[in-house]
XYZ file of C-alpha atoms in Angstrom:
733
model
C -3.386 37.350 -6.616
C -0.509 39.055 -8.481
C -1.859 37.753 -11.772
C -5.332 38.995 -10.884
C -3.963 42.459 -10.107
C -2.064 42.517 -13.385
C -5.186 41.559 -15.322
C -7.198 44.226 -13.531
C -4.578 46.886 -14.214
C -4.301 45.849 -17.830
C -8.075 45.957 -18.265
C -8.334 49.375 -16.675
C -5.591 50.702 -18.943
C -7.246 49.166 -21.996
C -10.567 50.683 -21.138
C -9.023 54.078 -20.616
C -6.949 54.053 -23.801
C -9.183 52.159 -26.239
C -12.646 53.216 -25.186
C -12.305 56.292 -23.043
C -15.749 57.611 -23.911
C -17.663 54.454 -23.107
C -18.624 53.102 -19.688
C -18.341 49.397 -18.765
C -21.976 48.518 -19.463
C -21.953 50.115 -22.922
C -18.765 48.280 -23.752
C -20.165 44.975 -22.469
C -23.391 45.400 -24.465
C -21.435 46.404 -27.546
C -19.356 43.212 -27.448
C -22.442 41.048 -26.985
C -24.325 42.726 -29.824
C -21.299 42.275 -32.073
C -21.479 38.522 -31.386
C -25.214 38.330 -32.098
C -24.841 40.456 -35.232
C -22.343 37.951 -36.585
C -25.103 35.348 -36.780
C -27.388 37.824 -38.558
C -24.891 39.086 -41.098
C -22.583 36.152 -41.885
C -23.289 33.753 -44.731
C -20.209 31.521 -44.473
C -21.302 28.715 -42.162
C -18.047 26.774 -42.598
C -15.777 29.505 -41.290
C -14.179 28.330 -37.999
C -14.929 30.407 -34.937
C -11.236 31.092 -34.392
C -11.208 33.057 -37.647
C -13.866 35.401 -36.299
C -13.712 37.991 -33.540
C -16.062 35.989 -31.290
C -13.271 34.553 -29.064
C -11.811 38.034 -28.572
C -15.171 39.583 -27.709
C -15.927 36.799 -25.222
C -12.598 37.508 -23.537
C -13.445 41.205 -23.379
C -16.809 40.463 -21.803
C -15.136 38.240 -19.209
C -12.538 40.879 -18.372
C -15.286 43.470 -17.893
C -17.209 41.163 -15.538
C -14.108 40.463 -13.468
C -13.146 44.138 -13.284
C -16.692 45.203 -12.465
C -16.794 42.780 -9.525
C -13.712 44.410 -8.011
C -15.364 47.806 -8.267
C -18.792 46.975 -6.870
C -17.845 44.699 -3.994
C -20.847 42.791 -2.646
C -23.327 44.468 -5.003
C -24.142 43.023 -8.387
C -22.824 45.290 -11.143
C -24.828 46.444 -14.160
C -22.908 44.187 -16.556
C -23.686 41.087 -14.495
C -27.290 42.257 -14.231
C -27.414 42.585 -18.016
C -25.906 39.085 -18.465
C -28.524 37.579 -16.150
C -31.551 39.505 -17.405
C -30.806 38.866 -21.065
C -29.939 35.189 -20.447
C -26.639 35.516 -22.244
C -25.322 32.241 -20.817
C -28.452 30.442 -22.012
C -27.958 31.824 -25.509
C -24.283 30.906 -25.548
C -25.169 27.375 -24.489
C -27.583 27.105 -27.446
C -24.928 28.412 -29.848
C -22.412 25.953 -28.465
C -24.805 23.045 -28.901
C -25.354 24.056 -32.545
C -21.581 24.193 -33.107
C -22.059 27.260 -35.256
C -19.656 28.546 -36.244
C -17.558 25.370 -36.093
C -15.663 25.209 -32.788
C -18.193 27.372 -30.942
C -18.770 24.760 -28.207
C -15.106 24.974 -27.171
C -15.336 28.753 -26.901
C -18.525 28.553 -24.856
C -17.030 26.028 -22.452
C -13.921 28.142 -22.020
C -16.068 31.185 -21.302
C -18.182 29.313 -18.740
C -15.032 27.901 -17.133
C -13.478 31.305 -16.693
C -16.674 32.915 -15.427
C -16.979 30.253 -12.730
C -13.315 30.295 -11.776
C -12.498 34.012 -11.974
C -15.590 35.571 -10.413
C -15.259 35.582 -6.652
C -18.924 35.909 -5.657
C -21.203 32.817 -5.727
C -23.209 32.639 -8.942
C -24.199 28.977 -9.321
C -27.310 29.442 -7.205
C -28.724 31.911 -9.740
C -31.268 30.329 -12.068
C -29.880 32.046 -15.171
C -26.469 30.578 -14.333
C -27.107 27.061 -13.095
C -29.638 26.206 -15.818
C -27.199 26.963 -18.661
C -24.497 25.158 -16.688
C -26.781 22.122 -16.444
C -27.439 22.237 -20.184
C -23.760 22.559 -20.948
C -22.999 19.569 -18.716
C -25.424 17.573 -20.872
C -23.270 18.409 -23.900
C -20.213 16.866 -22.219
C -19.204 13.241 -22.230
C -20.764 12.408 -25.580
C -19.302 9.512 -27.618
C -16.419 10.445 -29.920
C -16.331 13.988 -28.589
C -13.695 16.338 -29.997
C -13.960 18.745 -27.084
C -12.786 16.582 -24.169
C -10.095 19.034 -23.144
C -12.522 21.954 -22.837
C -15.153 19.714 -21.247
C -12.773 18.573 -18.516
C -11.701 22.155 -17.857
C -15.338 23.268 -17.600
C -16.322 20.387 -15.295
C -13.299 21.081 -13.072
C -14.388 24.725 -12.779
C -17.887 23.628 -11.788
C -16.625 21.180 -9.154
C -14.165 23.730 -7.787
C -17.020 26.189 -7.354
C -19.147 23.500 -5.651
C -16.259 22.729 -3.316
C -16.135 26.414 -2.414
C -19.929 26.755 -2.074
C -21.239 23.248 -1.164
C -24.885 24.345 -0.975
C -24.999 24.722 -4.779
C -24.513 20.965 -5.254
C -28.281 20.531 -5.399
C -28.433 22.889 -8.399
C -25.816 20.879 -10.289
C -27.035 17.332 -9.674
C -30.566 18.002 -10.978
C -32.148 15.641 -8.462
C -35.755 14.761 -9.357
C -38.025 11.951 -8.203
C -37.840 10.350 -11.636
C -34.050 10.445 -11.692
C -33.928 8.958 -8.179
C -36.012 5.970 -9.313
C -33.815 5.455 -12.367
C -30.669 5.675 -10.269
C -31.970 3.143 -7.759
C -33.134 0.652 -10.386
C -29.915 1.014 -12.376
C -27.750 0.281 -9.340
C -29.815 -2.760 -8.347
C -29.745 -4.176 -11.850
C -26.001 -3.608 -12.096
C -25.313 -5.660 -8.965
C -27.460 -8.509 -10.284
C -25.912 -8.342 -13.741
C -22.398 -8.210 -12.303
C -22.983 -11.307 -10.174
C -24.730 -13.321 -12.868
C -22.367 -12.282 -15.613
C -19.355 -13.552 -13.694
C -20.951 -16.534 -12.006
C -19.357 -18.845 -14.507
C -15.584 -18.445 -14.820
C -15.935 -19.217 -18.505
C -18.002 -16.041 -18.883
C -15.878 -13.907 -16.615
C -12.357 -14.020 -18.155
C -10.926 -10.753 -19.278
C -12.545 -9.506 -22.475
C -10.563 -7.977 -25.261
C -10.336 -4.174 -25.142
C -12.559 -3.636 -28.164
C -15.863 -1.885 -28.574
C -17.552 -5.229 -29.217
C -16.243 -6.862 -26.022
C -18.596 -7.652 -23.172
C -16.738 -5.431 -20.732
C -16.723 -2.521 -23.114
C -20.379 -2.879 -24.036
C -21.288 -2.387 -20.396
C -18.514 0.055 -19.785
C -20.254 3.200 -20.932
C -23.345 3.895 -18.903
C -23.180 7.429 -20.257
C -24.339 6.064 -23.630
C -27.724 5.313 -22.073
C -30.263 8.159 -22.232
C -31.191 7.474 -18.608
C -27.698 7.630 -17.132
C -26.047 10.095 -19.493
C -27.516 13.136 -17.786
C -25.759 14.614 -14.807
C -22.273 15.541 -13.826
C -21.373 12.159 -12.251
C -21.742 10.039 -15.424
C -19.918 12.741 -17.385
C -17.008 12.633 -14.953
C -16.809 8.841 -15.158
C -16.911 9.019 -18.955
C -14.121 11.603 -19.124
C -12.150 9.456 -16.701
C -11.814 6.887 -19.486
C -10.275 9.375 -21.912
C -7.056 8.525 -23.724
C -5.810 12.022 -22.936
C -4.021 11.958 -19.606
C -4.789 15.608 -18.796
C -8.507 15.079 -19.381
C -8.436 11.933 -17.269
C -6.589 13.692 -14.453
C -8.978 16.658 -14.416
C -12.012 14.393 -14.282
C -10.600 12.355 -11.407
C -9.632 15.494 -9.494
C -13.106 16.928 -10.130
C -14.813 13.850 -8.737
C -12.520 13.922 -5.715
C -13.571 17.528 -5.081
C -17.237 16.534 -5.018
C -16.729 13.404 -2.934
C -14.610 15.192 -0.334
C -17.351 17.663 0.576
C -17.417 17.176 4.358
C -21.125 17.671 4.996
C -23.001 14.451 5.754
C -26.077 15.631 3.855
C -24.051 16.105 0.663
C -22.529 12.668 1.218
C -26.016 11.197 1.551
C -27.093 13.057 -1.578
C -24.238 11.634 -3.648
C -24.667 8.156 -2.180
C -28.412 7.770 -2.576
C -29.459 10.168 -5.332
C -26.731 9.627 -7.947
C -25.220 6.588 -9.707
C -21.760 7.463 -8.329
C -21.206 4.313 -6.275
C -22.432 2.005 -9.019
C -20.377 3.675 -11.755
C -17.248 3.681 -9.608
C -17.545 -0.035 -8.831
C -18.409 -0.756 -12.448
C -15.272 0.995 -13.662
C -13.106 -0.907 -11.192
C -14.685 -4.153 -12.368
C -14.119 -3.269 -16.037
C -10.440 -2.602 -15.466
C -10.067 -5.848 -13.520
C -11.694 -7.824 -16.334
C -9.237 -6.329 -18.827
C -6.303 -7.960 -17.010
C -5.269 -10.989 -19.115
C -5.751 -14.389 -17.501
C -2.377 -15.519 -18.839
C -0.427 -13.453 -16.296
C 2.493 -15.019 -14.502
C 1.662 -15.081 -10.757
C 5.295 -14.252 -10.008
C 4.920 -10.978 -11.931
C 1.794 -10.126 -9.953
C 3.505 -10.920 -6.667
C 6.492 -8.711 -7.497
C 4.349 -5.790 -8.690
C 5.146 -2.853 -6.444
C 1.992 -0.853 -7.183
C 1.566 2.882 -7.633
C -0.484 5.834 -6.491
C -3.213 6.935 -8.856
C -1.555 10.242 -9.715
C 1.602 8.416 -10.828
C -0.043 7.289 -14.063
C -0.091 10.908 -15.254
C 3.644 11.500 -14.926
C 5.643 11.426 -18.132
C 7.920 8.585 -17.066
C 5.285 6.488 -15.257
C 5.415 3.826 -17.965
C 9.181 3.584 -17.762
C 9.219 3.392 -13.985
C 6.534 0.727 -13.723
C 7.548 -2.880 -14.025
C 7.264 -4.285 -17.501
C 5.835 -7.746 -18.152
C 3.090 -9.121 -20.409
C -0.136 -7.490 -19.255
C 1.648 -4.995 -16.984
C -0.147 -1.999 -18.489
C -3.553 -3.446 -17.609
C -2.340 -4.395 -14.130
C -0.922 -0.924 -13.556
C -4.117 0.794 -14.719
C -6.275 -1.357 -12.461
C -4.192 -0.818 -9.326
C -3.975 2.911 -9.972
C -7.763 3.041 -10.068
C -7.955 0.867 -6.953
C -5.730 3.405 -5.222
C -8.089 6.129 -6.451
C -11.001 4.256 -4.863
C -8.936 4.099 -1.688
C -8.649 7.865 -1.618
C -12.290 8.464 -2.504
C -13.563 6.275 0.330
C -11.112 7.839 2.774
C -11.962 11.440 1.863
C -15.730 11.012 1.573
C -18.194 11.487 4.443
C -18.771 8.147 6.142
C -22.235 7.601 4.685
C -20.851 7.986 1.167
C -17.600 6.116 1.790
C -19.503 3.164 3.263
C -21.854 3.039 0.286
C -18.944 3.137 -2.183
C -17.077 0.388 -0.334
C -20.188 -1.776 -0.079
C -20.955 -1.410 -3.779
C -17.369 -2.328 -4.679
C -17.793 -5.382 -2.451
C -20.939 -6.477 -4.286
C -19.915 -5.707 -7.867
C -16.180 -6.430 -7.899
C -15.375 -8.784 -5.037
C -18.545 -10.855 -4.920
C -19.654 -10.361 -8.507
C -16.375 -11.081 -10.296
C -13.568 -12.315 -8.039
C -15.520 -14.847 -5.988
C -16.582 -17.011 -8.970
C -12.963 -17.178 -10.107
C -11.764 -18.223 -6.646
C -14.403 -20.960 -6.417
C -13.801 -22.372 -9.897
C -12.108 -25.712 -10.591
C -9.468 -24.448 -13.016
C -6.112 -24.358 -11.227
C -4.783 -21.696 -13.597
C -7.742 -19.432 -12.862
C -7.497 -19.975 -9.103
C -3.788 -19.212 -9.191
C -4.000 -15.955 -11.158
C -6.981 -14.523 -9.308
C -5.624 -15.466 -5.890
C -2.399 -13.674 -6.781
C -4.363 -10.616 -7.953
C -6.448 -10.687 -4.771
C -3.295 -10.915 -2.648
C -1.852 -7.910 -4.462
C -5.154 -6.070 -3.972
C -5.053 -6.757 -0.225
C -1.568 -5.271 -0.134
C -2.722 -2.078 -1.831
C -6.021 -1.479 -0.013
C -5.476 0.993 2.824
C -8.886 2.635 3.151
C -10.454 1.471 6.459
C -13.905 1.199 4.876
C -12.669 -0.754 1.867
C -10.576 -2.975 4.119
C -13.601 -3.702 6.304
C -15.589 -4.823 3.261
C -12.647 -6.883 2.012
C -12.357 -8.714 5.347
C -16.105 -9.281 5.394
C -15.870 -10.724 1.886
C -12.942 -13.033 2.624
C -13.627 -14.146 6.182
C -17.168 -13.202 7.174
C -18.124 -11.831 10.571
C -18.485 -14.959 12.718
C -16.834 -14.616 16.166
C -17.862 -17.931 17.735
C -15.480 -20.857 18.090
C -15.175 -22.878 14.914
C -16.471 -26.401 14.530
C -14.639 -29.134 12.674
C -15.603 -29.680 9.035
C -17.755 -26.547 8.967
C -17.888 -25.899 5.238
C -21.127 -23.935 5.038
C -20.769 -20.963 7.392
C -18.572 -19.070 4.926
C -17.793 -21.072 1.811
C -15.185 -18.672 0.400
C -13.227 -18.572 3.664
C -13.249 -22.356 3.824
C -12.056 -22.739 0.235
C -9.298 -20.146 0.563
C -7.912 -21.854 3.656
C -8.188 -25.215 1.911
C -6.174 -23.750 -0.957
C -3.290 -23.408 1.520
C -3.291 -27.205 1.528
C -3.932 -27.599 -2.204
C -2.466 -30.435 -4.229
C -0.821 -27.735 -6.356
C 2.147 -26.352 -4.441
C 1.967 -23.124 -6.424
C -1.651 -22.530 -5.401
C -0.764 -23.322 -1.786
C 2.070 -20.807 -1.799
C -0.117 -18.125 -3.384
C -2.952 -18.723 -0.904
C -0.525 -18.556 2.018
C 0.781 -15.247 0.677
C -2.789 -13.961 0.618
C -3.201 -14.708 4.321
C 0.230 -13.275 5.092
C -0.877 -10.025 3.464
C -4.079 -10.090 5.512
C -2.137 -10.508 8.751
C -0.337 -7.236 8.036
C -3.515 -5.164 7.699
C -4.747 -2.917 10.542
C -7.973 -4.784 11.187
C -8.712 -6.560 14.455
C -11.301 -8.874 12.907
C -8.665 -10.705 10.846
C -6.811 -12.193 13.839
C -10.037 -12.753 15.731
C -11.653 -14.613 12.851
C -8.678 -16.730 11.844
C -7.191 -17.612 15.237
C -8.144 -15.832 18.442
C -11.806 -16.843 18.699
C -10.705 -20.473 19.015
C -8.147 -19.677 21.737
C -10.427 -17.448 23.791
C -11.320 -20.148 26.345
C -7.823 -21.670 26.384
C -9.267 -25.073 25.623
C -5.851 -26.268 24.491
C -4.765 -26.506 28.160
C -5.335 -29.547 30.317
C -8.223 -28.671 32.663
C -6.907 -27.716 36.109
C -3.348 -27.053 34.925
C -3.840 -23.316 35.389
C -3.758 -23.683 39.165
C -0.211 -25.026 39.203
C 2.519 -22.588 40.094
C 4.238 -21.472 36.908
C 7.762 -22.314 38.060
C 6.749 -25.714 39.366
C 4.737 -26.355 36.237
C 7.659 -25.551 34.008
C 10.009 -27.835 35.946
C 7.392 -30.590 36.005
C 6.695 -30.325 32.295
C 10.402 -30.399 31.422
C 10.893 -33.470 33.594
C 7.862 -35.264 32.170
C 8.794 -34.423 28.606
C 12.406 -35.462 29.153
C 11.338 -38.788 30.623
C 8.933 -39.343 27.748
C 11.548 -38.541 25.136
C 14.162 -40.647 26.857
C 11.983 -43.682 26.189
C 12.604 -43.071 22.476
C 16.137 -44.150 21.414
C 16.259 -41.465 18.718
C 15.710 -38.665 21.249
C 18.225 -40.208 23.690
C 21.053 -39.587 21.247
C 19.788 -36.100 20.457
C 19.774 -35.051 24.085
C 23.228 -36.443 24.733
C 24.706 -34.603 21.761
C 22.963 -31.276 22.227
C 23.035 -30.866 25.988
C 19.311 -30.121 26.044
C 19.047 -31.427 29.600
C 20.254 -28.067 30.863
C 23.922 -28.724 31.620
C 25.020 -26.241 28.937
C 22.150 -23.910 28.109
C 22.384 -22.290 24.684
C 20.997 -18.960 25.863
C 22.191 -17.006 28.844
C 20.544 -13.623 29.265
C 22.875 -10.654 29.943
C 24.132 -10.313 33.509
C 23.787 -6.540 33.738
C 21.085 -5.287 36.091
C 20.377 -8.850 37.192
C 19.167 -7.621 40.560
C 16.317 -5.761 38.821
C 15.032 -8.819 37.020
C 12.351 -11.270 37.954
C 14.285 -14.551 38.255
C 11.259 -16.669 37.338
C 10.637 -14.691 34.145
C 14.339 -14.781 33.331
C 14.440 -18.540 33.745
C 11.196 -19.119 31.876
C 12.266 -17.086 28.830
C 15.715 -18.668 28.776
C 14.170 -22.137 28.943
C 11.677 -21.275 26.218
C 14.356 -19.945 23.895
C 16.607 -22.935 24.549
C 13.705 -25.324 23.974
C 13.338 -24.106 20.397
C 17.083 -23.859 19.801
C 17.637 -27.430 20.943
C 14.825 -29.073 19.001
C 16.907 -29.938 15.952
C 19.488 -32.657 16.780
C 23.133 -31.688 16.599
C 23.959 -33.877 13.597
C 21.229 -32.100 11.602
C 22.441 -28.583 12.439
C 24.632 -26.655 10.046
C 24.031 -22.959 10.758
C 26.855 -22.896 13.335
C 29.233 -23.951 10.546
C 28.428 -20.839 8.500
C 29.585 -17.405 9.601
C 26.764 -14.989 10.432
C 24.025 -17.626 10.440
C 23.441 -17.861 14.178
C 20.234 -17.419 16.131
C 21.096 -13.811 16.958
C 20.686 -12.824 13.299
C 16.931 -13.229 13.742
C 16.712 -11.062 16.852
C 16.962 -7.757 14.979
C 14.251 -8.752 12.499
C 12.061 -10.048 15.327
C 12.425 -6.728 17.187
C 11.343 -4.815 14.088
C 8.404 -7.141 13.430
C 7.286 -6.954 17.052
C 7.216 -3.154 16.918
C 5.117 -3.261 13.764
C 2.652 -5.794 15.204
C 2.442 -3.944 18.518
C 1.690 -0.673 16.720
C -0.861 -2.492 14.578
C -2.725 -3.928 17.577
C -2.367 -0.939 19.895
C -6.049 0.035 19.693
C -7.446 -3.497 19.699
C -7.828 -3.698 23.494
C -6.169 -7.059 23.820
C -5.675 -8.361 27.392
C -2.262 -8.039 28.991
C -2.346 -11.519 30.517
C -4.044 -14.843 29.887
C -7.562 -15.389 31.139
C -8.186 -17.829 33.971
C -11.306 -19.242 32.323
C -11.565 -23.005 32.659
C -13.165 -25.010 29.879
C -15.523 -27.934 30.000
C -13.364 -31.096 30.044
C -15.924 -32.810 27.805
C -15.395 -30.230 25.061
C -12.794 -31.161 22.462
C -10.430 -28.341 21.592
C -10.258 -27.331 17.940
C -7.573 -24.876 16.907
C -9.617 -23.737 13.938
C -9.351 -24.364 10.217
C -6.506 -21.917 9.604
C -4.164 -23.187 12.324
C -5.121 -26.755 11.492
C -3.901 -26.333 7.926
C -0.738 -24.528 9.062
C 0.076 -27.260 11.597
C -0.616 -29.944 8.992
C 1.758 -28.174 6.641
C 4.500 -27.764 9.245
C 4.118 -31.447 10.115
C 5.081 -32.243 6.504
C 8.006 -29.846 6.374
C 10.414 -32.690 5.547
C 8.355 -33.706 2.511
C 7.419 -30.364 0.960
C 9.196 -28.109 -1.558
C 11.596 -25.533 -0.159
C 9.566 -22.515 -1.348
C 6.377 -23.863 0.227
C 8.140 -24.456 3.543
C 9.448 -20.896 3.534
C 5.939 -19.534 3.070
C 4.385 -21.721 5.787
C 7.026 -20.776 8.343
C 6.740 -17.108 7.367
C 3.004 -17.079 8.161
C 3.483 -18.923 11.464
C 6.295 -16.641 12.603
C 4.148 -13.581 11.882
C 1.338 -15.060 13.953
C 3.745 -15.806 16.810
C 4.917 -12.192 16.984
C 1.494 -10.706 17.757
C 1.344 -9.670 21.432
C -1.849 -11.500 22.391
C -1.283 -13.605 25.544
C -3.311 -16.603 24.342
C -1.620 -16.624 20.954
C 1.782 -16.324 22.636
C 1.018 -19.144 25.043
C -0.316 -21.470 22.376
C 2.453 -20.905 19.820
C 5.515 -20.141 21.936
C 5.111 -21.849 25.314
C 6.696 -25.317 25.067
C 5.681 -26.265 28.625
C 1.884 -25.985 28.593
C 0.023 -29.155 29.511
C -2.132 -29.850 26.477
C -5.656 -31.194 26.757
C -6.336 -34.657 25.265
C -6.219 -34.554 21.469
C -4.867 -30.996 21.361
C -1.631 -30.011 19.686
C 0.476 -26.877 19.817
C 3.157 -25.566 17.513
C 5.870 -26.946 19.773
C 4.277 -30.399 20.049
C 3.928 -30.501 16.276
C 7.612 -29.656 15.872
C 8.547 -32.373 18.384
C 6.768 -34.948 16.219
C 8.613 -33.629 13.160
C 11.905 -34.089 14.989
C 10.953 -37.679 15.795
C 10.321 -38.288 12.094
C 13.591 -36.565 11.230
C 15.620 -38.737 13.615
C 14.369 -41.851 11.908
C 15.012 -40.602 8.383
C 18.539 -39.248 8.838
C 19.705 -42.630 10.142
C 19.576 -43.830 6.541
C 21.551 -40.937 5.035
C 25.351 -41.229 4.987
C 27.352 -38.106 5.815
C 24.151 -36.227 6.508
C 25.916 -33.214 8.030
C 28.196 -32.808 4.997
C 25.235 -33.060 2.615
C 23.260 -30.564 4.663
C 26.196 -28.182 4.603
C 26.466 -28.480 0.821
C 22.730 -27.819 0.394
C 22.937 -24.814 2.712
C 25.811 -23.330 0.738
C 23.870 -23.882 -2.492
C 20.837 -22.107 -1.051
C 23.051 -19.215 0.003
C 24.471 -18.984 -3.521
C 27.957 -19.953 -2.406
C 28.023 -23.095 -4.537
C 26.438 -24.185 -7.789
C 23.480 -26.503 -7.481
C 24.257 -30.170 -8.039
C 22.212 -33.343 -7.910
C 21.937 -34.644 -4.363
C 19.884 -37.512 -2.974
C 17.133 -36.669 -0.488
C 17.304 -33.001 -1.548
C 13.715 -32.256 -0.441
C 14.357 -33.753 2.983
C 17.670 -31.935 3.400
C 16.190 -28.582 2.421
C 13.336 -29.262 4.820
C 15.824 -29.850 7.639
C 17.522 -26.530 6.925
C 14.194 -24.667 6.920
C 13.252 -26.442 10.159
C 16.479 -25.357 11.847
C 16.024 -21.761 10.718
C 12.381 -21.760 11.788
C 13.288 -22.927 15.284
C 15.900 -20.169 15.520
C 13.314 -17.648 14.350
C 10.790 -18.783 16.966
C 13.485 -18.585 19.636
C 14.242 -15.004 18.589
C 10.548 -14.097 18.680
C 10.206 -15.587 22.170
C 13.227 -13.585 23.324
C 12.132 -10.195 21.969
C 8.657 -10.605 23.470
C 10.274 -10.634 26.919
C 9.083 -7.507 28.807
C 11.436 -4.613 28.097
C 12.583 -4.306 31.697
C 13.631 -7.954 31.643
C 15.788 -7.768 28.520
């Protein structure tokens, strides 16, 4: 406002001192006639416009219009009337198109920009304003343009005015029945082309960033006479500029249009313009430019960025540097931009954008790569998808992502169901891939999914199969919990005592209950529920005592006890509780009884995880860490059925069913047999542990995979014990 007052004062002084005998209209007309006379009198067509007085006279005309508006208030002043009646803007647009004198288009765009931004009253609804603006928009976004800076400034002024006066959007978009048909057919063809063009992984790898590349040839819809018209294609074209300021202005301009809150404007942009198609197309182009030779470790460690960060001077220095990092950074910045667009847009528009991104990018490009046979391709694109999951925070985009990855089925799964959702099946199978690296990357993908605020993820992967509690022995729910726990402990102890390996383990560890490993604090004992106290203590001790004493080494290392996991478990529980707060999960288990004739199936996801944990003594250390990380995250979620199935060691399982605890018991049985053949097993385990902690240099050791597996197993049991403890009701802790 201070600057506006200064300009007004300066103009008034100039008018009084330079042209005291002339009124505003005469002065305005004089400047305009001087411009038109230039074209009549001049003969030097090569003289640049900056060497003429045209720029100065245009500035004077603008100053007069601005000053006149302050003097006339709501009424239209004579100078504005003259500008409208004599179609001055239309004439300027024609002169700019002719680029005569050279550089005239820049001056015209600057003049239009300032008229739209400095005049306070709405003007875009006036026919002699919006028609020239439409024509000038058509001059923007042309190939090899030298006026990108002025174009972006002009387009930003237009979008800012539309944001201020949303009803003028109709005048800017130039919606006609013919353009609607072209927009609809273009979008439909693009989805088909995107799917067919990437259906074969050999056709889909990242093209080279050259004008002859397949991605680039389809990258410029603005080069088509049908899609070049209109402000949306122009904005998308300017968004590809090499000039960061031009790119930023175009992206901010589009955000202004998309964030118009009215549902009717959202519907207009969604259905009557190619916005959604062009946005998804650009995201797909940038994804295809990422080289297929990326190291998955670099992708996994990429921290990401917000879309505005790419315009800071030191953004390149701050971003991680690795081969292909520039392409990765550009893609994820644009993905973040799509996040913001779908979040800020009216729901009808945001949903259409998210759905189009689903069809063109996820289904059209990523899915063929994930379903291919090449292990290298599967690995890279799974890592990129995992990183994408981490960076998607728009609820609408996330919903489409979950639909793409998992589908929408909520019924209990059936064994060997490979047809309901082929991509879901293959991704879960990749967690059990012959390639350990692919398995680790696929597990990371699901770990990222489990951290997203979407109820459907847990329901689809796990909870729908636990809904009826079919893992329990029919009729066991009627047994008193305390009696059931004592009975189960007795039965399990008797069963294990029949095995000579478990006899020694129990004698050494004191698992029978003579010296419990966990004793809850004594303070406020009178306020506690003794049965809950006993149950939690028994549960925690059950996990702590699983690993036999001769295979334990954490107690020999300072600061490696079970309590070190409690703090992390508390933090994770808070995060998961906050995540699931609005999911309306039950507070207690259901009493539904299942049909005894129905076999329980834990579902494909838990089946693979249990199969993996059953082979913990045979798998690489890094793979074991990832499997246990996913299982521990599942165990933390505060759903009563999930808690019972994963953390209750005393449930009576139905025939053929297995739980996490029963799977671990079988692993311990296998462990007891194997360590009998290893001399000085405790010393070797201690050496391996110190090597993993970086306290000793790595040396060749026999049975190194087994020994590392034992260490991971011990830590996993401690982690589960900590999770069981922190999930104790707060008044019982």
